[in-house]
Short mmCIF file of C-alpha atoms and ligand atoms in Angstrom, two decimals:
data_model
loop_
_atom_site.label_atom_id
_atom_site.label_comp_id
_atom_site.label_asym_id
_atom_site.label_seq_id
_atom_site.Cartn_x
_atom_site.Cartn_y
_atom_site.Cartn_z
CA MET A 1409 -11.26 -17.91 -1.95
CA ARG A 1410 -14.52 -16.34 -3.15
CA ILE A 1411 -14.81 -15.99 -6.84
CA ASP A 1412 -15.75 -12.22 -6.78
CA LYS A 1413 -12.75 -11.54 -4.83
CA TYR A 1414 -10.61 -13.42 -7.16
CA ILE A 1415 -11.92 -11.33 -10.05
CA CYS A 1416 -11.48 -7.96 -8.09
CA ASP A 1417 -7.90 -8.73 -7.24
CA THR A 1418 -6.99 -9.82 -10.72
CA ILE A 1419 -8.51 -7.15 -12.75
CA ASN A 1420 -8.79 -4.37 -10.23
CA ILE A 1421 -12.52 -3.84 -10.25
CA THR A 1422 -14.89 -3.29 -7.24
CA ARG A 1423 -16.85 -6.12 -5.59
CA SER A 1424 -20.06 -4.79 -7.05
CA GLN A 1425 -18.72 -4.70 -10.53
CA ALA A 1426 -17.44 -8.30 -10.08
CA LYS A 1427 -20.96 -9.35 -8.82
CA ARG A 1428 -22.52 -7.76 -11.83
CA LEU A 1429 -20.22 -9.77 -14.17
CA ILE A 1430 -21.12 -12.88 -12.38
CA SER A 1431 -24.94 -12.39 -12.57
CA ALA A 1432 -24.60 -11.53 -16.17
CA GLY A 1433 -23.16 -15.01 -16.66
CA ARG A 1434 -19.93 -13.73 -18.09
CA VAL A 1435 -17.72 -15.78 -15.63
CA LEU A 1436 -16.83 -19.37 -15.75
CA ALA A 1437 -15.08 -21.49 -13.14
CA ASP A 1438 -13.57 -24.58 -14.60
CA ASN A 1439 -15.95 -24.34 -17.55
CA VAL A 1440 -19.02 -23.96 -15.52
CA LYS A 1441 -21.00 -20.70 -15.35
CA ALA A 1442 -20.45 -19.06 -11.89
CA LYS A 1443 -23.84 -18.73 -10.25
CA SER A 1444 -22.93 -16.89 -7.06
CA PRO A 1445 -20.22 -14.34 -6.22
CA ALA A 1446 -19.73 -16.36 -3.05
CA LEU A 1447 -18.70 -19.54 -4.97
CA GLN A 1448 -15.53 -20.87 -3.30
CA ILE A 1449 -12.64 -21.67 -5.58
CA ASP A 1450 -8.97 -22.58 -5.22
CA GLU A 1451 -7.02 -19.80 -6.83
CA ASN A 1452 -4.11 -22.16 -7.53
CA THR A 1453 -5.98 -24.62 -9.63
CA CYS A 1454 -9.32 -23.28 -10.72
CA THR A 1455 -9.43 -21.91 -14.38
CA VAL A 1456 -11.61 -18.72 -14.27
CA GLN A 1457 -12.73 -17.21 -17.52
CA LEU A 1458 -14.30 -13.82 -18.24
CA ASP A 1459 -15.97 -13.62 -21.56
CA GLY A 1460 -14.16 -16.59 -22.74
CA LYS A 1461 -10.66 -15.22 -21.72
CA THR A 1462 -8.85 -16.97 -19.03
CA LEU A 1463 -7.64 -14.79 -16.14
CA LYS A 1464 -4.46 -15.27 -14.22
CA TYR A 1465 -4.79 -14.78 -10.55
CA SER A 1466 -2.73 -12.08 -9.12
CA ARG A 1467 -3.15 -10.14 -5.83
CA TYR A 1468 -0.25 -7.93 -6.69
CA ILE A 1469 0.86 -5.70 -9.53
CA TYR A 1470 4.35 -4.97 -10.55
CA ILE A 1471 4.98 -1.98 -12.85
CA MET A 1472 8.09 -0.78 -14.57
CA MET A 1473 7.97 2.87 -15.58
CA ASN A 1474 10.31 5.00 -17.32
CA LYS A 1475 9.97 8.11 -15.13
CA PRO A 1476 10.32 11.44 -16.83
CA LYS A 1477 11.93 14.51 -15.48
CA GLY A 1478 9.90 16.73 -13.35
CA VAL A 1479 7.76 13.92 -11.93
CA LEU A 1480 7.85 13.11 -8.25
CA SER A 1481 8.40 9.54 -7.11
CA ALA A 1482 5.34 9.79 -4.82
CA THR A 1483 1.88 8.49 -4.78
CA MET A 1484 0.30 11.98 -4.60
CA ASP A 1485 1.23 15.69 -4.23
CA ARG A 1486 -0.87 18.75 -4.26
CA HIS A 1487 1.31 20.62 -6.60
CA ALA A 1488 3.59 18.41 -8.71
CA MET A 1489 2.75 15.57 -11.09
CA THR A 1490 3.58 12.19 -9.46
CA ALA A 1491 4.46 8.88 -10.99
CA LEU A 1492 1.13 7.56 -9.95
CA ASP A 1493 -0.73 10.21 -11.90
CA LEU A 1494 0.88 8.51 -15.04
CA ILE A 1495 -0.86 5.26 -14.20
CA ASP A 1496 -4.01 4.45 -16.05
CA GLN A 1497 -7.16 4.07 -13.91
CA LYS A 1498 -7.53 0.41 -14.67
CA ASP A 1499 -4.05 -0.26 -13.27
CA ARG A 1500 -4.25 2.05 -10.31
CA TYR A 1501 -4.72 -0.33 -7.49
CA SER A 1502 -5.54 1.53 -4.31
CA ASP A 1503 -2.40 0.46 -2.41
CA LEU A 1504 0.30 1.16 -4.99
CA PHE A 1505 3.63 2.78 -3.87
CA ILE A 1506 7.04 3.38 -5.23
CA ALA A 1507 9.65 0.85 -4.53
CA GLY A 1508 12.94 2.82 -4.58
CA ARG A 1509 12.57 6.49 -5.37
CA LEU A 1510 14.24 8.62 -7.96
CA ASP A 1511 14.88 12.37 -7.51
CA LYS A 1512 12.50 14.70 -9.36
CA ASP A 1513 15.10 15.62 -11.99
CA SER A 1514 16.21 11.98 -12.56
CA THR A 1515 14.63 9.57 -15.22
CA GLY A 1516 14.40 5.95 -15.78
CA PHE A 1517 13.41 2.73 -14.10
CA LEU A 1518 10.82 3.24 -11.42
CA LEU A 1519 9.38 0.09 -9.80
CA ILE A 1520 5.86 0.63 -8.63
CA THR A 1521 3.89 -2.20 -6.84
CA ASN A 1522 1.40 -2.97 -3.99
CA ASP A 1523 3.44 -5.92 -2.82
CA GLY A 1524 4.88 -4.59 0.42
CA ALA A 1525 6.84 -7.78 1.35
CA PHE A 1526 8.46 -7.92 -2.08
CA ALA A 1527 9.49 -4.37 -1.97
CA HIS A 1528 10.74 -4.65 1.47
CA ASP A 1529 12.85 -7.64 0.63
CA LEU A 1530 14.27 -6.18 -2.53
CA LEU A 1531 15.19 -2.78 -0.98
CA SER A 1532 16.58 -4.15 2.37
CA PRO A 1533 19.98 -2.59 2.68
CA LYS A 1534 21.12 -5.98 3.90
CA ARG A 1535 20.35 -7.56 0.53
CA HIS A 1536 22.74 -5.13 -1.60
CA VAL A 1537 20.49 -5.33 -4.64
CA ASN A 1538 22.38 -3.33 -7.14
CA LYS A 1539 21.07 -0.35 -9.25
CA THR A 1540 22.70 0.95 -12.26
CA TYR A 1541 22.57 4.43 -13.64
CA GLU A 1542 23.72 6.20 -16.83
CA VAL A 1543 25.15 9.55 -15.88
CA LEU A 1544 26.05 12.67 -17.75
CA LEU A 1545 28.52 14.75 -15.93
CA SER A 1546 29.69 18.32 -16.21
CA HIS A 1547 33.33 17.21 -17.15
CA ASP A 1548 35.12 14.05 -18.28
CA ASP A 1549 38.34 14.11 -16.47
CA PHE A 1550 37.68 10.71 -15.11
CA TYR A 1551 41.26 10.08 -13.96
CA GLY A 1552 41.38 7.79 -10.90
CA TYR A 1553 37.50 7.39 -10.75
CA GLU A 1554 37.40 3.57 -11.21
CA GLN A 1555 39.68 3.10 -8.21
CA ALA A 1556 38.03 5.72 -6.10
CA PHE A 1557 34.61 4.04 -6.58
CA LYS A 1558 36.04 0.57 -6.03
CA LYS A 1559 37.71 1.80 -2.80
CA GLY A 1560 34.46 3.50 -1.57
CA ILE A 1561 33.70 7.24 -2.04
CA VAL A 1562 33.52 9.35 1.14
CA LEU A 1563 30.40 11.41 1.08
CA ASP A 1564 30.09 14.98 2.53
CA ASP A 1565 28.77 13.69 5.85
CA GLY A 1566 31.77 11.35 6.28
CA TYR A 1567 29.92 8.13 5.28
CA VAL A 1568 32.17 5.68 3.23
CA CYS A 1569 30.15 4.19 0.42
CA LYS A 1570 30.23 0.49 -0.46
CA PRO A 1571 32.36 -0.20 -3.47
CA ALA A 1572 30.78 0.78 -6.69
CA VAL A 1573 31.50 -0.17 -10.32
CA PHE A 1574 32.28 2.86 -12.60
CA THR A 1575 32.60 2.45 -16.34
CA ALA A 1576 33.60 5.61 -18.45
CA LEU A 1577 31.76 6.09 -21.72
CA THR A 1578 32.36 8.83 -24.21
CA GLU A 1579 31.47 12.62 -23.96
CA CYS A 1580 31.10 13.02 -20.18
CA ARG A 1581 28.97 10.00 -19.77
CA CYS A 1582 29.51 6.99 -17.62
CA ILE A 1583 27.77 3.98 -16.07
CA ILE A 1584 27.72 3.52 -12.25
CA LYS A 1585 26.55 0.56 -10.45
CA ILE A 1586 25.92 0.82 -6.68
CA TYR A 1587 24.90 -1.64 -4.03
CA GLU A 1588 22.99 0.59 -1.61
CA GLY A 1589 20.75 3.65 -1.76
CA LYS A 1590 21.70 6.63 0.31
CA PHE A 1591 19.88 9.91 -0.11
CA HIS A 1592 20.97 11.55 -3.55
CA GLN A 1593 23.90 9.11 -3.46
CA ILE A 1594 24.92 9.29 -7.08
CA LYS A 1595 25.00 13.13 -7.14
CA ARG A 1596 26.74 13.21 -3.81
CA MET A 1597 29.48 10.62 -4.86
CA PHE A 1598 30.36 12.61 -8.03
CA LYS A 1599 30.37 15.83 -6.03
CA SER A 1600 32.93 14.34 -3.69
CA LEU A 1601 35.11 13.83 -6.81
CA GLY A 1602 34.70 17.51 -7.86
CA ASN A 1603 32.22 16.55 -10.64
CA GLU A 1604 28.60 17.44 -11.07
CA VAL A 1605 25.78 15.27 -12.31
CA VAL A 1606 23.95 16.93 -15.31
CA ASN A 1607 21.57 14.06 -16.13
CA LEU A 1608 20.82 10.83 -14.32
CA LYS A 1609 18.85 7.92 -15.59
CA ARG A 1610 18.41 4.53 -13.83
CA ILE A 1611 18.83 1.75 -16.29
CA ALA A 1612 18.61 -1.28 -14.18
CA MET A 1613 17.67 -2.74 -10.87
CA GLY A 1614 19.44 -5.94 -10.11
CA ASP A 1615 19.42 -8.04 -13.27
CA VAL A 1616 16.30 -6.30 -14.59
CA SER A 1617 16.93 -3.63 -17.29
CA LEU A 1618 14.62 -0.78 -18.12
CA ASP A 1619 12.80 -1.82 -21.30
CA PRO A 1620 14.35 0.41 -24.05
CA CYS A 1621 10.91 0.41 -25.81
CA LEU A 1622 9.32 2.40 -22.85
CA LYS A 1623 9.34 6.18 -23.78
CA GLU A 1624 9.58 8.60 -20.85
CA GLY A 1625 6.27 8.55 -18.97
CA GLU A 1626 5.28 5.07 -20.31
CA TYR A 1627 5.07 1.93 -18.22
CA ARG A 1628 4.16 -1.70 -18.37
CA ARG A 1629 3.85 -4.72 -16.09
CA LEU A 1630 6.82 -6.79 -15.31
CA THR A 1631 7.03 -9.98 -17.29
CA ASP A 1632 7.02 -13.19 -15.37
CA GLU A 1633 10.71 -13.61 -16.22
CA GLU A 1634 11.54 -10.15 -14.71
CA TYR A 1635 9.59 -10.96 -11.61
CA GLU A 1636 11.52 -14.16 -11.30
CA LEU A 1637 14.77 -12.34 -11.66
CA PHE A 1638 13.93 -10.08 -8.72
CA LEU A 1639 12.82 -13.14 -6.70
CA ASN A 1640 16.23 -14.69 -7.57
CA GLU A 1641 17.91 -11.58 -6.46
CA ILE A 1642 16.02 -11.60 -3.14
CA ASN A 1643 16.79 -15.29 -2.49
CA LYS A 1644 20.39 -15.06 -3.63
CA ASN A 1645 21.02 -12.53 -0.95
CA ASN A 1646 18.73 -14.27 1.67
CA LEU A 1647 19.81 -13.55 5.14
N1 URA B 2555 21.10 9.03 -6.73
C1 URA B 2555 20.74 10.30 -6.83
O1 URA B 2555 21.57 11.26 -6.61
N2 URA B 2555 19.56 10.57 -7.35
C2 URA B 2555 18.63 9.65 -7.84
O2 URA B 2555 17.55 9.89 -8.24
C3 URA B 2555 19.00 8.34 -7.52
C4 URA B 2555 20.27 7.86 -7.08
#
């Protein structure tokens, strides 16, 4: 691939910005100053440095955000603040989208990426990648809940949910793990049991947990290990 494209993809700058870096002599390819933006390199083997710092080629970006309440799981909206509005300019790749939405009043783990194939595989209903939520309910009479979730809750439209794992905590709180993603699923499941969701926070997707250091509204890139965990999840459930 061309070295200017490599730089654009990796640090999210425009072609002309990349060309300027190259003509200023700030870019090395395998320890040799790159003289032309058209220089062909192998992105898998070439060591590219910018101002002495080695770049790691990545066409895609994977972001873990702790979504706050009141923010839409959308790329843009004319009225409300969206999750993408919370992303810094330097990370705002043009083709970012939300992989697995949360309701406006829900908080927690939002995955944002520009890797369509990855998101498609991860979210495919056939793959049953689980999602875990911490829920605050209006009352804590949880009698029979564990069994009911195990058996499959029947939603208001007659849909029978896949078995889910319910764990009671204290003071009207519980953890629920589901293996599918129907519209407003958690709220509707508890409604079927005569309870009401007061607060809903997604705390994990598959084996990847929301980073407890992320305050609401903050985000960071997935680590290589987290990305691998998602890939394992996709491959484990390969069709
Ligand atoms: N289920 C819901 O009801 N809301 C969410 O935001 C996520 C799952």
